[in-house]
Short mmCIF file of C-alpha atoms in Angstrom, two decimals:
data_model
loop_
_atom_site.label_atom_id
_atom_site.label_comp_id
_atom_site.label_asym_id
_atom_site.label_seq_id
_atom_site.Cartn_x
_atom_site.Cartn_y
_atom_site.Cartn_z
CA MET G 105 -13.65 20.94 51.69
CA GLU G 106 -15.69 18.15 53.38
CA GLU G 107 -15.51 17.87 57.10
CA THR G 108 -14.13 14.65 58.68
CA ILE G 109 -15.96 13.16 61.59
CA LEU G 110 -14.68 10.21 63.79
CA LEU G 111 -17.43 7.91 65.17
CA VAL G 112 -16.41 5.96 68.11
CA ASP G 113 -18.73 3.25 69.45
CA ASP G 114 -18.54 -0.52 70.02
CA ASP G 115 -22.03 -1.15 68.46
CA ALA G 116 -21.28 -2.14 64.90
CA ALA G 117 -24.90 -1.72 63.80
CA LEU G 118 -25.03 1.81 65.37
CA LEU G 119 -21.74 2.76 63.66
CA GLU G 120 -23.06 1.56 60.24
CA VAL G 121 -26.34 3.46 60.51
CA MET G 122 -24.58 6.64 61.68
CA SER G 123 -22.08 6.36 59.01
CA ILE G 124 -24.72 6.15 56.30
CA VAL G 125 -26.56 9.13 57.65
CA LEU G 126 -23.48 11.30 58.01
CA SER G 127 -22.15 10.37 54.63
CA SER G 128 -25.38 11.11 52.91
CA GLU G 129 -25.00 14.54 54.43
CA GLY G 130 -21.61 15.13 52.81
CA TYR G 131 -19.35 14.33 55.69
CA ARG G 132 -16.26 12.12 55.49
CA VAL G 133 -16.75 9.43 58.15
CA ILE G 134 -14.15 7.35 60.02
CA THR G 135 -15.08 4.69 62.55
CA ALA G 136 -13.40 3.15 65.55
CA MET G 137 -14.79 0.47 67.91
CA ASP G 138 -12.63 0.88 70.95
CA GLY G 139 -10.59 3.67 72.69
CA GLN G 140 -7.13 2.60 71.51
CA GLU G 141 -8.29 2.54 67.87
CA ALA G 142 -9.89 5.96 68.36
CA LEU G 143 -6.62 7.53 69.64
CA LYS G 144 -4.79 6.11 66.68
CA GLU G 145 -7.21 7.82 64.34
CA VAL G 146 -6.89 11.14 66.29
CA GLY G 147 -3.18 10.98 65.86
CA ARG G 148 -3.15 10.34 62.11
CA GLU G 149 -6.20 12.13 60.79
CA LYS G 150 -7.17 15.84 60.65
CA LEU G 151 -10.44 15.63 62.33
CA ASP G 152 -13.28 18.35 62.48
CA LEU G 153 -15.31 16.43 65.08
CA VAL G 154 -15.26 13.29 67.28
CA ILE G 155 -18.47 11.56 68.36
CA LEU G 156 -17.44 9.44 71.29
CA ASP G 157 -19.39 6.77 73.27
CA ILE G 158 -18.66 6.66 76.99
CA MET G 159 -18.95 2.92 77.39
CA LEU G 160 -16.00 1.38 75.38
CA PRO G 161 -13.80 -1.58 75.61
CA LYS G 162 -10.15 -1.26 76.54
CA MET G 163 -10.51 2.44 77.57
CA SER G 164 -13.55 4.32 78.77
CA GLY G 165 -14.81 7.29 76.67
CA PHE G 166 -13.69 9.51 79.59
CA GLU G 167 -10.07 8.09 79.37
CA VAL G 168 -10.07 8.58 75.59
CA LEU G 169 -11.25 12.19 75.97
CA LYS G 170 -8.64 13.01 78.53
CA LYS G 171 -5.92 11.57 76.15
CA ILE G 172 -7.31 13.56 73.24
CA ARG G 173 -7.27 16.85 75.29
CA GLU G 174 -3.57 16.28 75.87
CA SER G 175 -2.76 16.94 72.26
CA SER G 176 -5.84 18.02 70.33
CA ASP G 177 -8.53 20.73 70.45
CA VAL G 178 -10.92 18.81 68.14
CA PRO G 179 -14.52 19.32 69.16
CA VAL G 180 -15.85 16.22 70.95
CA VAL G 181 -19.60 15.11 71.41
CA MET G 182 -20.09 12.54 73.99
CA LEU G 183 -22.73 9.75 73.61
CA THR G 184 -24.07 8.10 76.80
CA ALA G 185 -26.71 5.52 77.35
CA LYS G 186 -27.35 6.82 80.79
CA SER G 187 -29.60 9.68 81.79
CA GLN G 188 -27.53 10.31 85.05
CA SER G 189 -26.18 13.85 84.91
CA VAL G 190 -22.95 12.84 86.55
CA ASP G 191 -21.74 11.42 83.27
CA LYS G 192 -22.48 14.62 81.45
CA VAL G 193 -20.80 16.73 84.15
CA VAL G 194 -17.77 14.62 84.03
CA GLY G 195 -17.57 14.75 80.29
CA LEU G 196 -17.95 18.53 80.10
CA GLU G 197 -15.22 19.03 82.93
CA LEU G 198 -12.80 16.79 80.99
CA GLY G 199 -13.23 18.87 77.87
CA ALA G 200 -16.26 17.56 75.98
CA ASP G 201 -18.14 20.27 73.90
CA ASP G 202 -21.53 18.55 73.99
CA TYR G 203 -23.31 15.32 74.79
CA ILE G 204 -26.24 13.23 73.37
CA THR G 205 -28.15 10.65 75.33
CA LYS G 206 -28.94 7.31 73.59
CA PRO G 207 -31.25 6.56 71.99
CA PHE G 208 -31.28 9.66 70.00
CA ASP G 209 -33.16 10.85 66.79
CA THR G 210 -30.85 11.25 63.79
CA LYS G 211 -32.29 14.73 63.16
CA GLU G 212 -31.21 15.84 66.65
CA LEU G 213 -27.82 14.38 66.04
CA LEU G 214 -27.39 16.21 62.74
CA ALA G 215 -28.56 19.44 64.25
CA ARG G 216 -26.02 19.15 67.12
CA ILE G 217 -23.25 18.34 64.62
CA ARG G 218 -24.07 21.34 62.26
CA ALA G 219 -24.22 23.65 65.37
CA ILE G 220 -20.96 22.58 66.80
CA LEU G 221 -19.23 22.56 63.50
CA ARG G 222 -20.38 26.11 62.93
CA ARG G 223 -19.42 27.34 66.33
CA PHE G 224 -15.95 25.91 66.10
CA GLY G 225 -15.42 26.72 62.58
CA ARG G 226 -15.65 30.48 63.32
CA GLN G 227 -14.39 30.55 66.88
CA GLU G 228 -11.28 32.77 67.29
CA GLY G 229 -8.16 31.17 68.56
CA ARG G 230 -8.47 27.75 66.79
CA SER G 231 -7.09 26.45 63.62
CA ARG G 232 -7.53 23.26 61.60
CA ASP G 233 -4.13 21.98 62.49
CA GLY G 234 -4.90 22.28 66.31
CA THR G 235 -2.70 25.40 66.99
CA LEU G 236 -4.12 27.71 69.68
CA ARG G 237 -3.87 31.48 69.47
CA LEU G 238 -4.63 34.02 72.14
CA GLY G 239 -3.35 37.52 71.76
CA PRO G 240 0.37 37.38 71.00
CA LEU G 241 0.57 33.71 72.07
CA GLU G 242 0.62 30.68 69.75
CA LEU G 243 0.62 27.24 71.21
CA ASP G 244 1.24 24.23 69.01
CA PRO G 245 0.14 20.99 70.85
CA ASN G 246 1.56 18.76 68.15
CA GLY G 247 5.03 20.45 68.05
CA TYR G 248 4.94 21.11 71.78
CA THR G 249 6.04 24.70 71.36
CA VAL G 250 4.81 28.12 72.64
CA THR G 251 5.69 31.42 71.03
CA ARG G 252 5.01 35.03 71.97
CA SER G 253 5.04 37.43 69.10
CA GLY G 254 7.20 34.95 67.33
CA ASP G 255 9.71 34.41 70.13
CA VAL G 256 9.92 30.88 71.49
CA LEU G 257 9.06 30.57 75.13
CA VAL G 258 10.61 27.72 77.31
CA LEU G 259 7.95 26.18 79.57
CA THR G 260 8.05 23.15 81.69
CA PRO G 261 5.84 20.22 80.79
CA THR G 262 3.40 21.12 83.58
CA GLU G 263 3.35 24.73 82.47
CA PHE G 264 2.68 23.82 79.01
CA LYS G 265 -0.27 21.44 79.88
CA ILE G 266 -1.86 24.24 82.09
CA LEU G 267 -1.62 26.79 79.39
CA ALA G 268 -2.91 24.36 76.83
CA LEU G 269 -5.90 23.50 78.95
CA LEU G 270 -6.80 27.16 79.59
CA MET G 271 -6.31 28.23 76.03
CA ARG G 272 -8.52 25.52 74.73
CA ARG G 273 -11.46 26.85 76.69
CA PRO G 274 -10.95 30.73 76.70
CA GLY G 275 -13.39 32.39 79.03
CA ARG G 276 -14.08 29.27 81.09
CA ALA G 277 -13.16 29.19 84.59
CA PHE G 278 -11.24 26.20 86.01
CA THR G 279 -10.91 25.38 89.66
CA ARG G 280 -7.57 24.30 91.02
CA THR G 281 -8.67 20.82 91.41
CA GLN G 282 -9.90 20.65 87.81
CA ILE G 283 -6.52 22.05 86.61
CA SER G 284 -4.58 19.52 88.82
CA GLU G 285 -6.66 16.58 87.52
CA ALA G 286 -6.46 17.56 83.93
CA VAL G 287 -2.52 17.83 83.96
CA SER G 288 -1.72 15.00 86.29
CA THR G 289 -0.49 11.63 84.92
CA ALA G 290 -0.18 8.15 86.29
CA SER G 291 3.37 8.78 87.10
CA HIS G 292 3.09 12.40 88.36
CA TYR G 293 0.20 13.79 90.42
CA LEU G 294 0.06 17.56 90.79
CA ALA G 295 -1.57 18.53 94.09
CA SER G 296 -4.05 21.34 93.64
CA ARG G 297 -2.30 23.31 96.21
CA TYR G 298 0.64 23.79 94.02
CA ILE G 299 -1.39 25.30 91.06
CA ASP G 300 -0.87 28.87 92.27
CA VAL G 301 2.90 28.33 92.12
CA HIS G 302 2.84 27.01 88.49
CA ILE G 303 0.44 29.74 87.37
CA SER G 304 2.72 32.48 88.98
CA ARG G 305 5.83 30.95 87.14
CA LEU G 306 3.73 30.70 83.85
CA ARG G 307 2.53 34.32 84.03
CA ALA G 308 6.22 35.51 84.42
CA LYS G 309 6.98 33.89 81.15
CA ILE G 310 3.91 34.69 79.07
CA GLU G 311 2.47 38.02 80.34
CA ARG G 312 3.82 41.48 79.45
CA ASP G 313 3.32 42.48 83.08
CA PRO G 314 2.86 39.45 85.48
CA LYS G 315 1.53 41.86 88.19
CA ALA G 316 -1.34 42.80 85.81
CA PRO G 317 -1.91 39.57 83.84
CA GLU G 318 -4.00 39.88 80.65
CA ILE G 319 -3.79 36.26 79.41
CA ILE G 320 -4.43 34.17 82.43
CA GLN G 321 -7.00 35.76 84.65
CA THR G 322 -7.68 35.02 88.29
CA VAL G 323 -11.33 34.15 89.08
CA PRO G 324 -11.90 34.92 92.73
CA SER G 325 -12.98 32.12 94.96
CA VAL G 326 -12.80 29.76 91.92
CA GLY G 327 -9.55 29.56 90.12
CA TYR G 328 -8.20 30.69 86.73
CA ARG G 329 -9.38 31.14 83.07
CA ALA G 330 -7.72 32.28 79.90
CA ALA G 331 -9.03 35.68 78.58
CA ARG G 332 -11.54 35.54 75.71
CA PRO G 333 -9.86 36.24 72.50
CA ARG G 334 -10.64 39.62 70.90
CA SER G 335 -10.12 40.32 67.26
CA SER G 336 -7.79 43.33 67.98
CA ALA G 337 -5.87 41.14 70.51
CA THR G 338 -5.39 38.20 68.09
CA ARG G 339 -3.73 40.57 65.55
CA SER G 340 -1.62 42.38 67.99
CA ALA G 341 2.10 41.61 68.36
#
């Protein structure tokens, strides 16, 4: 099955060149020239990779990335015309998986694409339909459901967002501020000081023993992380 890549850039000439190069390598290519169009494609296509420019009309690449991460675990490579490290840091903190600075060599682009598709194609806990799995937990961002060993769990919207954020990046530590910024919306801002309360309630629902959590781990002086998936854990009930 050919892999599908969404290219998002407002430079029509660049899109055409990249489309030709990727198509010649056997990839199915979809293009979008602004953030709103990109989000529509994410919603209707089963994508294997998104290559996303930071400087876009209507919505910035950062805004698009944040929206993508609310519902999809598709790998995202950011394109930036800037050499400033701040753009790279912001992108990675919002959930980007890699970045490439313009102008770039097509060989480098292809090498990055192959590497990230290999990495995400074999990584445990991810599936093509976006479902996340960790131990006995299964989280469906599209259906907005979480089950443990087949039993449906009732989570609040905030708890669901926090769990999805952590499960998308198992093993990565998030600070309370990063969690707060990731799950907040324009109409509801979650202050970082309340993260501990939500984590405690979430653990009570998903952990076998909330006093000895195995899924959501505390990282001293930093914040929280989801445990790295283990082959034995992912098969356990």
